Short mmCIF file of C-alpha atoms in Angstrom, two decimals:
data_model
loop_
_atom_site.label_atom_id
_atom_site.label_comp_id
_atom_site.label_asym_id
_atom_site.label_seq_id
_atom_site.Cartn_x
_atom_site.Cartn_y
_atom_site.Cartn_z
CA SER A 1 0.02 -0.09 -0.14
CA GLU A 2 2.67 2.17 1.05
CA TYR A 3 4.85 1.64 -2.37
CA VAL A 4 1.44 2.10 -4.65
CA GLU A 5 0.42 5.41 -2.70
CA SER A 6 4.32 6.57 -3.32
CA LEU A 7 3.88 6.43 -6.60
CA ASP A 8 2.85 9.14 -8.92
CA VAL A 9 -0.50 8.71 -10.66
CA ASN A 10 0.43 9.97 -14.14
CA MET A 11 3.33 7.13 -14.13
CA ILE A 12 1.00 4.59 -12.30
CA ILE A 13 -1.65 5.33 -15.28
CA SER A 14 1.03 4.99 -17.51
CA ASN A 15 2.78 1.50 -16.83
CA ILE A 16 -0.94 0.16 -16.47
CA THR A 17 -1.89 1.52 -20.41
CA GLU A 18 1.28 0.42 -21.73
CA LYS A 19 0.41 -3.52 -20.57
CA LEU A 20 -3.19 -3.19 -21.29
CA LEU A 21 -3.04 -5.10 -24.23
CA SER A 22 -1.31 -8.20 -22.33
CA PRO A 23 -3.14 -10.98 -20.79
CA GLU A 24 -1.57 -9.54 -17.48
CA ALA A 25 -3.22 -6.66 -17.14
CA PRO A 26 -6.24 -7.47 -15.08
CA GLN A 27 -3.74 -8.91 -12.53
CA ALA A 28 -1.32 -6.12 -12.60
CA LEU A 29 -4.94 -3.91 -12.51
CA ASN A 30 -6.01 -5.92 -9.37
CA TYR A 31 -2.76 -5.57 -7.60
CA LEU A 32 -2.53 -1.75 -8.06
CA LEU A 33 -6.09 -1.47 -6.91
CA LEU A 34 -5.39 -3.56 -3.68
CA GLY A 35 -2.51 -0.93 -2.83
CA PHE A 36 -5.22 1.90 -2.10
CA THR A 37 -6.07 2.83 0.96
CA ASP A 38 -9.26 5.14 2.23
CA LYS A 39 -7.06 8.74 2.31
CA SER A 40 -8.35 10.93 0.11
CA ALA A 41 -5.18 11.08 -2.06
CA SER A 42 -5.29 7.63 -2.43
CA GLN A 43 -8.97 7.42 -3.35
CA LYS A 44 -8.27 10.32 -5.66
CA LYS A 45 -5.22 8.38 -7.86
CA ARG A 46 -8.11 5.12 -7.75
CA LEU A 47 -10.47 7.08 -9.45
CA LYS A 48 -7.92 8.44 -12.32
CA LEU A 49 -6.68 5.51 -12.72
CA CYS A 50 -10.34 3.55 -13.40
CA GLN A 51 -11.21 6.70 -15.60
CA ALA A 52 -8.12 6.34 -17.56
CA ILE A 53 -8.34 2.54 -17.90
CA ILE A 54 -12.00 2.35 -19.11
CA LYS A 55 -11.08 5.55 -21.68
CA GLU A 56 -8.18 3.59 -22.69
CA ILE A 57 -10.48 0.09 -23.13
CA GLN A 58 -12.85 2.59 -25.34
CA SER A 59 -9.97 3.53 -27.84
CA CYS A 60 -7.70 0.99 -27.65
CA ASP A 61 -8.52 -2.51 -29.81
CA ILE A 62 -8.30 -4.86 -26.95
CA SER A 63 -10.16 -8.23 -26.61
CA ASN A 64 -13.39 -8.82 -25.36
CA ARG A 65 -12.31 -11.21 -22.75
CA SER A 66 -9.43 -8.38 -21.13
CA ALA A 67 -12.10 -5.77 -21.44
CA VAL A 68 -14.98 -7.33 -19.14
CA ALA A 69 -11.89 -8.71 -16.69
CA LEU A 70 -10.75 -5.31 -16.29
CA VAL A 71 -14.61 -3.37 -15.86
CA SER A 72 -15.45 -6.57 -13.51
CA ARG A 73 -12.45 -5.54 -11.12
CA ILE A 74 -13.22 -1.59 -11.42
CA ALA A 75 -17.10 -2.87 -10.52
CA GLN A 76 -15.82 -4.79 -7.31
CA GLU A 77 -14.34 -1.51 -6.42
CA LEU A 78 -17.13 0.71 -6.56
CA GLY A 79 -18.54 -0.10 -2.92
CA SER A 80 -15.56 1.50 -1.14
CA PHE A 81 -15.97 4.87 -3.78
CA PRO A 82 -17.30 7.91 -2.50
CA THR A 83 -20.53 9.24 -4.18
CA SER A 84 -18.82 11.86 -5.71
CA HIS A 85 -16.28 9.51 -7.22
CA LEU A 86 -19.24 7.53 -8.07
CA VAL A 87 -21.24 10.22 -10.11
CA ALA A 88 -17.65 10.88 -11.83
CA ILE A 89 -17.94 7.35 -13.28
CA ALA A 90 -21.24 7.56 -14.22
CA GLU A 91 -20.70 10.97 -16.46
CA ALA A 92 -17.38 9.48 -17.43
CA CYS A 93 -19.97 6.61 -18.74
CA VAL A 94 -22.46 8.96 -20.45
CA ASP A 95 -19.89 10.74 -22.38
CA PHE A 96 -18.47 7.47 -23.54
CA ILE A 97 -22.13 6.63 -24.82
CA ARG A 98 -22.12 9.51 -26.88
CA ALA A 99 -19.02 8.97 -28.81
CA SER A 100 -19.16 5.40 -29.05
CA GLU A 101 -19.44 4.33 -33.21
CA SER A 102 -19.53 0.81 -32.50
CA ASP A 103 -19.87 -2.32 -30.31
CA SER A 104 -16.12 -2.74 -29.50
CA GLN A 105 -16.28 0.58 -27.89
CA THR A 106 -18.74 -0.01 -24.72
CA SER A 107 -16.92 -0.12 -21.47
CA TRP A 108 -19.81 1.71 -19.92
CA LYS A 109 -22.15 -0.88 -20.95
CA ASP A 110 -21.41 -3.55 -17.59
CA LEU A 111 -19.95 -1.21 -15.59
CA LEU A 112 -22.68 1.95 -15.50
CA PRO A 113 -25.78 -0.53 -13.98
CA LYS A 114 -23.59 -1.30 -11.22
CA VAL A 115 -22.37 2.70 -10.85
CA LEU A 116 -26.66 3.52 -10.87
CA SER A 117 -27.34 0.51 -8.43
CA GLU A 118 -24.72 1.84 -6.02
CA VAL A 119 -25.46 5.06 -6.29
CA GLY A 120 -28.71 4.70 -5.57
CA SER A 121 -28.91 3.90 -1.97
CA HIS A 122 -27.02 7.08 -1.06
CA ARG A 123 -29.30 9.75 0.35
CA GLU A 124 -27.71 12.94 -0.69
CA VAL A 125 -25.66 13.39 -4.32
CA GLU A 126 -24.56 16.58 -5.81
CA TYR A 127 -24.56 16.85 -9.28
CA ALA A 128 -24.76 19.50 -11.62
CA GLY A 129 -24.56 22.05 -8.89
CA ALA A 130 -27.11 20.44 -7.14
CA GLU A 131 -28.24 17.92 -4.25
CA MET A 132 -30.55 15.21 -4.96
CA SER A 133 -31.27 11.83 -4.19
CA GLY A 134 -29.53 8.85 -5.28
CA ALA A 135 -32.89 7.68 -6.92
CA GLU A 136 -32.95 10.80 -8.20
CA PHE A 137 -29.69 10.96 -9.86
CA LYS A 138 -30.11 8.01 -11.47
CA GLN A 139 -33.29 8.73 -12.91
CA ARG A 140 -31.21 12.33 -14.23
CA ILE A 141 -28.76 9.68 -15.76
CA ILE A 142 -31.68 7.84 -17.76
CA GLN A 143 -33.26 10.87 -18.96
CA VAL A 144 -29.29 12.21 -19.94
CA ILE A 145 -28.68 8.82 -22.04
CA CYS A 146 -32.28 8.79 -23.62
CA SER A 147 -31.80 12.52 -24.93
CA SER A 148 -28.39 11.97 -26.18
CA SER A 149 -27.73 11.05 -29.63
CA TRP A 150 -26.42 7.18 -30.17
CA ASN A 151 -24.50 5.46 -32.99
CA PRO A 152 -27.12 2.60 -34.66
CA GLY A 153 -24.01 0.54 -33.95
CA ILE A 154 -24.02 0.50 -29.88
CA VAL A 155 -27.92 0.15 -29.89
CA THR A 156 -27.87 -3.70 -29.30
CA SER A 157 -25.24 -2.90 -26.14
CA LEU A 158 -27.67 -0.32 -24.88
CA ALA A 159 -30.36 -2.52 -24.93
CA ALA A 160 -27.79 -4.79 -22.63
CA MET A 161 -27.10 -2.39 -20.60
CA PHE A 162 -30.55 -1.14 -19.46
CA ILE A 163 -31.42 -4.90 -19.19
CA GLU A 164 -29.48 -4.62 -16.21
CA ILE A 165 -30.73 -1.10 -14.92
CA GLN A 166 -33.85 -1.34 -12.58
CA LEU A 167 -36.64 1.30 -14.94
CA SER A 168 -39.81 2.70 -13.58
CA GLU A 169 -42.80 1.98 -16.14
CA GLU A 170 -42.15 5.28 -17.74
CA GLU A 171 -38.38 5.12 -18.05
CA HIS A 172 -38.88 1.84 -19.31
CA GLN A 173 -41.32 3.03 -21.99
CA GLN A 174 -39.24 5.77 -22.96
CA VAL A 175 -36.36 3.28 -23.37
CA VAL A 176 -38.58 1.13 -25.57
CA ASN A 177 -39.05 3.65 -27.71
CA LYS A 178 -36.52 4.83 -28.13
CA LEU A 179 -34.60 1.54 -29.02
CA CYS A 180 -37.25 0.98 -31.52
CA ASN A 181 -37.13 4.07 -33.84
CA PHE A 182 -33.91 2.56 -34.55
CA PHE A 183 -34.92 -0.40 -36.43
CA ASP A 184 -34.99 1.49 -39.64
CA LYS A 185 -31.27 2.91 -39.22
CA MET A 186 -29.75 -0.32 -38.58
CA SER A 187 -28.70 -3.13 -41.11
CA PRO A 188 -30.67 -6.40 -41.25
CA GLN A 189 -28.03 -8.03 -39.56
CA GLU A 190 -28.11 -5.85 -36.64
CA ILE A 191 -31.54 -6.21 -35.72
CA PRO A 192 -32.00 -10.04 -34.60
CA PRO A 193 -29.46 -9.56 -31.71
CA LEU A 194 -31.30 -6.42 -30.63
CA ILE A 195 -34.55 -7.83 -30.64
CA HIS A 196 -33.12 -10.51 -28.73
CA GLN A 197 -31.91 -8.27 -25.83
CA MET A 198 -34.98 -6.21 -25.77
CA LEU A 199 -37.22 -9.33 -25.97
CA VAL A 200 -35.34 -9.74 -22.46
CA LEU A 201 -35.71 -6.00 -21.63
CA CYS A 202 -39.67 -6.21 -22.52
CA LYS A 203 -40.03 -9.84 -20.78
CA ASN A 204 -42.53 -8.16 -18.13
CA GLN A 205 -44.36 -4.83 -19.98
CA HIS A 206 -43.96 -3.21 -23.11
CA GLY A 207 -43.39 -6.05 -25.22
CA VAL A 208 -46.25 -5.32 -27.45
CA THR A 209 -44.47 -1.97 -28.72
CA VAL A 210 -41.79 -3.98 -29.89
CA PHE A 211 -43.96 -6.21 -32.02
CA LEU A 212 -45.62 -3.74 -33.51
CA SER A 213 -42.81 -1.57 -34.29
CA LEU A 214 -41.53 -4.49 -36.24
CA ARG A 215 -44.52 -5.05 -37.72
CA LYS A 216 -44.13 -1.45 -39.74
CA TYR A 217 -40.68 -2.42 -40.24
CA PHE A 218 -41.29 -5.55 -41.77
CA ASN A 219 -44.36 -4.27 -43.61
CA SER A 220 -42.21 -1.37 -45.16
CA LYS A 221 -39.34 -3.82 -46.38
CA ILE A 222 -41.11 -7.02 -47.45
CA TYR A 223 -44.88 -6.86 -47.72
CA THR A 224 -46.31 -3.39 -48.91
CA LYS A 225 -43.38 -4.06 -51.55
CA ASN A 226 -45.63 -7.42 -52.54
CA ASP A 227 -49.23 -6.29 -53.84
CA ALA A 228 -50.23 -9.89 -54.04
CA SER A 229 -52.26 -8.82 -56.76
CA GLU A 230 -52.94 -12.49 -57.78
CA ASP A 231 -55.77 -14.36 -55.96
CA LEU A 232 -55.67 -17.92 -54.87
CA ASP A 233 -56.80 -19.53 -58.05
CA SER A 234 -54.88 -17.77 -60.98
CA ILE A 235 -51.30 -17.73 -59.21
CA THR A 236 -49.21 -19.82 -60.66
CA GLU A 237 -45.65 -19.14 -60.02
CA VAL A 238 -44.79 -17.40 -56.40
CA CYS A 239 -41.83 -14.67 -56.67
CA GLU A 240 -39.71 -14.25 -53.61
CA SER A 241 -40.31 -11.05 -51.84
CA GLY A 242 -37.61 -8.57 -50.19
CA SER A 243 -34.30 -9.24 -49.73
CA LYS A 244 -32.38 -12.12 -48.84
CA GLU A 245 -30.95 -9.99 -45.88
CA VAL A 246 -34.30 -8.93 -44.50
CA ALA A 247 -35.92 -12.29 -45.27
CA ASP A 248 -33.34 -14.10 -42.68
CA CYS A 249 -33.51 -11.07 -40.66
CA GLU A 250 -37.47 -12.01 -40.17
CA SER A 251 -36.94 -15.56 -39.81
CA MET A 252 -34.46 -14.95 -37.21
CA VAL A 253 -36.74 -12.74 -34.96
CA LEU A 254 -39.00 -15.46 -34.92
CA TYR A 255 -36.40 -17.91 -33.64
CA HIS A 256 -35.81 -15.74 -31.07
CA THR A 257 -39.98 -14.65 -30.11
CA GLU A 258 -40.19 -18.61 -30.11
CA GLU A 259 -37.50 -18.90 -27.42
CA SER A 260 -39.10 -16.39 -25.62
CA ALA A 261 -42.46 -18.47 -25.50
CA LYS A 262 -40.49 -21.47 -24.74
CA LEU A 263 -39.27 -19.74 -21.25
CA SER A 264 -42.95 -17.99 -20.93
CA ARG A 265 -41.63 -14.80 -20.87
CA GLY A 266 -44.27 -11.73 -20.47
CA CYS A 267 -43.66 -10.43 -23.90
CA VAL A 268 -45.17 -13.46 -25.85
CA THR A 269 -48.32 -13.51 -23.11
CA ASP A 270 -48.86 -9.53 -23.58
CA LEU A 271 -48.55 -9.80 -27.39
CA LEU A 272 -51.28 -12.39 -27.52
CA LYS A 273 -53.37 -10.84 -24.65
CA PHE A 274 -53.19 -7.58 -27.01
CA THR A 275 -54.64 -9.79 -30.13
CA LYS A 276 -57.35 -10.94 -28.51
CA THR A 277 -58.37 -7.35 -27.67
CA CYS A 278 -57.82 -6.71 -31.09
CA ALA A 279 -60.20 -9.07 -32.61
CA SER A 280 -62.71 -6.46 -32.78
CA ILE A 281 -60.05 -4.15 -35.02
CA PRO A 282 -58.95 -7.60 -37.45
CA GLU A 283 -57.10 -4.86 -39.53
CA ILE A 284 -54.05 -4.69 -36.86
CA ILE A 285 -53.70 -8.21 -36.51
CA LEU A 286 -54.79 -9.89 -40.17
CA ASP A 287 -51.16 -8.51 -40.82
CA PRO A 288 -48.48 -10.93 -42.52
CA PHE A 289 -45.46 -10.19 -40.03
CA LEU A 290 -48.22 -10.57 -37.27
CA LEU A 291 -49.81 -13.83 -38.29
CA ALA A 292 -46.47 -15.40 -38.76
CA VAL A 293 -45.62 -14.60 -35.43
CA LEU A 294 -49.21 -16.17 -34.10
CA LEU A 295 -49.12 -19.55 -36.59
CA SER A 296 -45.64 -19.91 -35.32
CA LEU A 297 -46.24 -19.61 -31.48
CA SER A 298 -49.71 -22.10 -32.28
CA THR A 299 -47.25 -24.94 -32.50
CA ILE A 300 -46.67 -24.72 -28.57
CA SER A 301 -49.23 -26.39 -27.14
CA ALA A 302 -49.74 -24.07 -24.03
CA TYR A 303 -50.74 -21.20 -27.08
CA GLU A 304 -52.45 -23.38 -29.68
CA HIS A 305 -56.05 -22.59 -28.92
CA GLN A 306 -55.59 -19.13 -27.88
CA VAL A 307 -53.89 -18.13 -30.95
CA MET A 308 -56.52 -20.62 -33.07
CA GLU A 309 -59.76 -18.52 -31.69
CA THR A 310 -58.24 -15.31 -31.93
CA LEU A 311 -57.13 -15.45 -35.62
CA LYS A 312 -60.75 -17.06 -36.54
CA ASN A 313 -62.66 -14.36 -34.49
CA GLY A 314 -60.33 -11.93 -36.32
CA ILE A 315 -61.21 -13.03 -39.89
CA LEU A 316 -64.74 -13.49 -39.26
CA ARG A 317 -64.98 -10.28 -37.76
CA SER A 318 -63.40 -8.73 -40.69
CA ALA A 319 -65.45 -10.98 -43.25
CA GLN A 320 -68.41 -9.62 -41.45
CA GLU A 321 -67.47 -5.95 -41.65
CA GLU A 322 -66.88 -5.62 -45.52
CA GLU A 323 -70.31 -7.45 -45.88
CA ARG A 324 -72.02 -4.81 -44.12
CA ARG A 325 -69.46 -1.84 -45.83
CA LYS A 326 -70.39 -3.95 -49.09
CA ASP A 327 -74.58 -3.38 -48.18
CA SER A 328 -74.41 0.18 -46.90
CA ALA A 329 -73.92 3.33 -49.25
CA TRP A 330 -73.00 4.75 -46.21
CA LEU A 331 -70.55 2.61 -44.72
CA ARG A 332 -68.95 2.31 -48.15
CA GLN A 333 -67.96 6.39 -48.03
CA MET A 334 -66.80 6.41 -44.35
CA VAL A 335 -65.16 2.98 -44.09
CA SER A 336 -62.32 1.86 -45.55
CA PRO A 337 -62.05 -1.75 -47.10
CA GLN A 338 -61.25 -4.46 -44.85
CA ASN A 339 -57.94 -6.06 -45.48
CA ASP A 340 -58.67 -9.43 -47.12
CA PHE A 341 -57.20 -12.58 -45.30
CA ASN A 342 -56.39 -14.09 -48.71
CA GLN A 343 -54.23 -11.17 -49.86
CA VAL A 344 -52.61 -11.09 -46.04
CA LEU A 345 -52.09 -14.94 -46.84
CA VAL A 346 -50.68 -14.67 -50.17
CA LYS A 347 -48.32 -12.18 -48.85
CA LEU A 348 -47.28 -14.58 -46.05
CA ILE A 349 -46.79 -17.48 -48.60
CA GLN A 350 -44.76 -15.53 -51.05
CA SER A 351 -42.29 -14.68 -48.38
CA ASN A 352 -39.22 -16.53 -47.46
CA VAL A 353 -40.49 -16.50 -43.40
CA CYS A 354 -43.24 -19.06 -44.79
CA THR A 355 -40.33 -21.27 -45.02
CA ARG A 356 -39.94 -21.87 -41.67
CA ASP A 357 -41.22 -25.34 -40.31
CA LYS A 358 -43.11 -23.82 -37.59
CA VAL A 359 -44.84 -21.11 -39.79
CA LEU A 360 -45.59 -23.44 -42.43
CA LYS A 361 -47.24 -26.27 -39.63
CA GLY A 362 -49.00 -23.80 -37.82
CA LEU A 363 -50.45 -22.33 -41.18
CA VAL A 364 -51.56 -26.09 -42.22
CA ASN A 365 -53.14 -26.66 -38.51
CA PHE A 366 -55.06 -23.37 -38.53
CA CYS A 367 -56.22 -24.05 -42.40
CA MET A 368 -57.54 -27.40 -41.05
CA SER A 369 -59.11 -26.06 -37.90
CA LEU A 370 -61.22 -23.84 -39.93
CA LEU A 371 -62.43 -26.61 -41.94
CA ASN A 372 -63.16 -28.53 -38.81
CA ILE A 373 -65.73 -26.23 -37.49
CA GLN A 374 -69.14 -27.41 -36.98
CA ALA A 375 -72.13 -25.74 -38.84
CA SER A 376 -74.87 -25.08 -36.61
CA LYS A 377 -78.56 -23.75 -37.82
CA SER A 378 -77.59 -20.73 -35.89
CA LYS A 379 -74.37 -20.01 -37.70
CA GLU A 380 -74.32 -21.45 -40.87
CA GLY A 381 -73.20 -18.44 -42.61
CA THR A 382 -70.47 -17.95 -39.91
CA ALA A 383 -69.11 -21.53 -40.94
CA GLU A 384 -69.21 -21.27 -44.43
CA ILE A 385 -66.97 -18.08 -44.41
CA LEU A 386 -64.08 -19.57 -42.31
CA TRP A 387 -64.76 -22.81 -44.60
CA ASN A 388 -64.14 -20.60 -47.43
CA TYR A 389 -60.99 -19.49 -45.88
CA GLY A 390 -59.50 -22.69 -44.79
CA ARG A 391 -60.30 -24.37 -48.47
CA HIS A 392 -58.56 -21.59 -50.05
CA SER A 393 -55.66 -20.95 -47.94
CA LEU A 394 -55.07 -25.10 -47.70
CA VAL A 395 -54.73 -25.07 -51.84
CA TYR A 396 -52.48 -22.14 -51.86
CA VAL A 397 -50.23 -23.70 -48.66
CA VAL A 398 -50.09 -27.07 -50.68
CA LYS A 399 -49.42 -25.61 -54.21
CA ARG A 400 -46.37 -23.17 -52.82
CA HIS A 401 -45.48 -25.70 -50.40
CA ARG A 402 -45.28 -29.72 -51.95
CA GLN A 403 -43.53 -30.99 -48.80
CA VAL A 404 -47.15 -30.34 -46.93
CA ALA A 405 -48.96 -32.03 -49.57
CA GLN A 406 -49.03 -35.72 -47.95
CA THR A 407 -50.16 -34.35 -44.81
CA VAL A 408 -53.07 -32.49 -45.83
CA LEU A 409 -54.15 -35.11 -48.14
CA LYS A 410 -54.32 -37.88 -45.67
CA THR A 411 -55.88 -35.52 -43.05
CA LEU A 412 -58.80 -34.58 -45.56
CA THR A 413 -59.37 -38.29 -46.39
CA ASP A 414 -59.48 -39.19 -43.27
CA HIS A 415 -62.07 -36.62 -42.61
CA ILE A 416 -64.11 -37.65 -45.46
CA ILE A 417 -63.98 -41.83 -44.65
CA THR A 418 -64.70 -41.51 -40.86
CA GLY A 419 -66.86 -38.24 -40.34
CA GLN A 420 -70.53 -37.44 -41.26
CA ASN A 421 -71.08 -33.69 -42.40
CA VAL A 422 -67.61 -33.58 -45.06
CA THR A 423 -68.63 -31.20 -47.46
CA GLN A 424 -66.49 -28.75 -46.62
CA TYR A 425 -63.68 -31.61 -46.77
CA THR A 426 -64.55 -32.85 -50.15
CA ASP A 427 -65.07 -29.65 -51.65
CA CYS A 428 -61.51 -28.71 -50.69
CA LEU A 429 -60.27 -32.19 -52.27
CA VAL A 430 -62.39 -30.92 -55.57
CA LYS A 431 -60.25 -27.75 -55.61
CA LEU A 432 -56.74 -29.11 -54.72
CA CYS A 433 -57.24 -32.02 -57.04
CA SER A 434 -58.40 -29.26 -59.73
CA VAL A 435 -55.52 -26.53 -59.05
CA ALA A 436 -52.56 -28.63 -58.14
CA PRO A 437 -53.04 -31.82 -60.14
CA LEU A 438 -49.67 -33.09 -59.90
CA VAL A 439 -49.05 -32.48 -56.69
CA VAL A 440 -52.01 -34.78 -56.13
CA ILE A 441 -50.48 -37.51 -57.76
CA ASP A 442 -47.07 -37.43 -56.50
CA ASN A 443 -49.61 -38.88 -53.66
CA LEU A 444 -51.62 -41.55 -55.58
CA LEU A 445 -51.56 -43.97 -52.57
CA ILE A 446 -53.45 -41.53 -50.35
CA LEU A 447 -56.50 -40.94 -53.26
CA VAL A 448 -56.87 -44.71 -54.45
CA ARG A 449 -57.31 -45.48 -50.81
CA LEU A 450 -60.21 -43.01 -50.44
CA LEU A 451 -61.57 -44.76 -53.61
CA ASP A 452 -61.37 -48.04 -51.86
CA PHE A 453 -64.26 -46.97 -49.37
CA LEU A 454 -66.23 -45.32 -52.05
CA GLY A 455 -68.94 -47.70 -51.63
CA GLN A 456 -69.10 -46.81 -47.86
CA LEU A 457 -69.62 -43.36 -48.08
CA PRO A 458 -72.86 -41.28 -48.33
CA PRO A 459 -74.28 -41.44 -52.06
CA ALA A 460 -73.62 -37.32 -52.18
CA ILE A 461 -70.31 -37.32 -50.84
CA ALA A 462 -69.13 -40.26 -52.91
CA ARG A 463 -70.11 -37.97 -55.78
CA ARG A 464 -67.92 -35.29 -54.77
CA VAL A 465 -64.95 -37.62 -54.35
CA ILE A 466 -65.72 -38.84 -57.85
CA THR A 467 -65.53 -35.41 -59.08
CA ALA A 468 -62.25 -34.72 -57.62
CA VAL A 469 -60.91 -37.85 -59.37
CA LEU A 470 -61.97 -37.53 -62.83
CA SER A 471 -59.92 -33.97 -62.99
CA LEU A 472 -56.66 -36.39 -62.59
CA VAL A 473 -57.69 -39.53 -64.77
CA ARG A 474 -56.13 -37.70 -67.79
CA ILE A 475 -52.65 -37.30 -66.21
CA SER A 476 -52.24 -40.56 -64.46
CA THR A 477 -53.24 -43.97 -66.15
CA LYS A 478 -52.38 -45.86 -63.04
CA LEU A 479 -55.21 -43.87 -61.12
CA ARG A 480 -57.51 -44.33 -64.00
CA ASP A 481 -57.24 -47.85 -64.01
CA SER A 482 -57.80 -48.23 -59.95
CA PHE A 483 -60.61 -46.02 -60.65
CA ILE A 484 -62.33 -48.24 -63.18
CA LEU A 485 -61.82 -51.54 -61.18
CA ILE A 486 -63.32 -49.95 -58.08
CA LEU A 487 -66.19 -48.72 -60.08
CA ARG A 488 -66.55 -52.09 -61.60
CA LYS A 489 -66.55 -53.78 -58.35
CA ALA A 490 -69.12 -51.37 -57.18
CA LEU A 491 -71.18 -52.20 -60.03
CA PHE A 492 -72.06 -55.78 -58.46
CA SER A 493 -72.50 -54.38 -54.99
CA ARG A 494 -75.81 -55.21 -53.56
CA ASP A 495 -76.16 -51.68 -52.76
CA ILE A 496 -78.59 -50.12 -55.36
CA GLU A 497 -77.03 -46.53 -54.28
CA THR A 498 -73.58 -47.71 -54.31
CA ARG A 499 -74.81 -49.32 -58.12
CA LYS A 500 -75.94 -45.54 -59.02
CA ILE A 501 -72.95 -44.40 -57.89
CA ALA A 502 -70.46 -46.50 -60.22
CA VAL A 503 -73.24 -45.99 -63.05
CA MET A 504 -72.78 -42.22 -62.55
CA GLY A 505 -69.02 -42.90 -62.25
CA PHE A 506 -68.75 -44.74 -65.44
CA LEU A 507 -70.86 -41.69 -67.23
CA GLN A 508 -68.99 -39.37 -66.30
CA LEU A 509 -65.74 -41.10 -67.21
CA LEU A 510 -66.85 -41.71 -70.69
CA LYS A 511 -67.97 -38.20 -71.38
CA LEU A 512 -64.63 -37.03 -70.04
CA LEU A 513 -62.75 -39.45 -72.26
CA LYS A 514 -65.25 -38.79 -75.20
CA VAL A 515 -65.80 -42.29 -75.71
CA LYS A 516 -69.24 -42.62 -77.82
CA GLY A 517 -69.91 -46.25 -77.44
CA LEU A 518 -68.41 -49.44 -76.05
CA ALA A 519 -67.15 -50.25 -79.29
CA ALA A 520 -64.91 -47.11 -79.09
CA LEU A 521 -63.62 -48.22 -75.86
CA SER A 522 -61.13 -50.71 -76.89
CA GLN A 523 -59.68 -47.88 -79.31
CA SER A 524 -59.77 -45.38 -76.42
CA GLU A 525 -57.29 -47.67 -74.83
CA GLN A 526 -54.76 -47.24 -77.36
CA SER A 527 -54.47 -43.38 -76.37
CA PHE A 528 -53.39 -44.65 -72.85
CA SER A 529 -50.45 -47.12 -71.43
CA GLY A 530 -51.40 -49.83 -68.82
CA PRO A 531 -53.30 -52.65 -68.84
CA SER A 532 -56.32 -53.18 -70.94
CA VAL A 533 -58.95 -52.57 -68.41
CA PHE A 534 -61.85 -50.92 -71.15
CA THR A 535 -61.53 -54.19 -73.01
CA GLN A 536 -62.17 -56.43 -70.13
CA ILE A 537 -65.10 -54.09 -69.21
CA ARG A 538 -66.33 -54.70 -72.80
CA MET A 539 -65.86 -58.54 -72.45
CA GLU A 540 -68.02 -58.72 -69.54
CA VAL A 541 -71.15 -56.19 -70.68
CA HIS A 542 -70.89 -58.87 -73.29
CA THR A 543 -71.26 -61.73 -71.20
CA GLN A 544 -73.96 -61.12 -68.95
#
């Protein structure tokens, strides 16, 4: 201690800063700090040394490991600092924040929260020529930081710093708002690390502000550039919207949101409560980015029911309001058109974020949940609206993402085979076979399995299944021949309705293939490859 106190402070600073880049620097600083006493002169030397080291860390290219070790050692000494020295360290940190330009200049990030925590417990603090409490000083420093100009390169570090500072609700809102205002000033690669910190910062409050700001950001970068003017029936090629950097950014944001949901952070719960409340204002939640977030969250069992119900209510409310607007000239003048869910869906599927497994899985599950709605006498119109959305959505998803076709087709056929009132499923199957025939043909075994149950289906449902299959027989000889064999078997059924279905199927098939008589059947088979099933039918007809 005596040796350290005898040394000139400038010499101490010179020696330590020369060794700052060496691995021994943290240990050297530790020895020096242990040598200072409680005397006023010694404490002043310690303050100057700490300020010099923080300044050097800011300006030189020191490794992150060494910087953390040095700052942590200084932080350990803060408990023995007098109030005036703590104020000086806090002021130095604020100055460094204003001057910092990149994440490599963030020595203040780990130090300032500890300084403010220490000062906050003091009853009297002198700052800027005025006396105040430690809590008031802390509040003043936060106000100064928030009113300062920040370089976008340090925003992520600032978010991490504010996590460690206990903020009032008003201060927290001010900090979150300022951080969100930097989205447009940052590159897409910088946003996911910032969102990771902000979701932690907002784990108990103001999480909705973050998601609404992200909604605005991605709409401007991706979704407003994609007008999605095509409808679900006419679109054939789906373009990739937005730059790859922004798309990757959105995907990483969803990943961090999913991780927050797994940790049960309040920001996710607040978002779900907000969307439920906004079901009466569907244009807020019927948005591609928020829809992607909600669909991703729906794959987590704890949130699935709430998300599905919220989206159903929002879609239904949007459709009902648009219907009222069309029926009233006054409403058409006063109220702007509602967002069409089909158009929102097109925008979402055209974006790269829909290639994420959880978003795609959530979307398929949601479409199926729309088809699963049971129609009661009092709510037939409601069910029809939701069925229509579910049918169009599923068809477009399968057309765009073939990897889900097997799951969708199997689910549809299972419902058709085992259900009672299944017109919504047969309508979806008919549409799917018409719009995406090659995708269905790639999963032929599922369709053949459904045909095996043709004789056991109610007549109306069987007719719809036949209508779906007929759109495929021209492009698949294997399906055509399986279909003919199943119809031939049905012709000899004891049930008259089954025989009627078989006759109807054959007549439709003859009409489709433009076969004018039995004599032409053997000729028509020459235009196809495969077994001579037509000839077998003609022989059986003549022998009976």
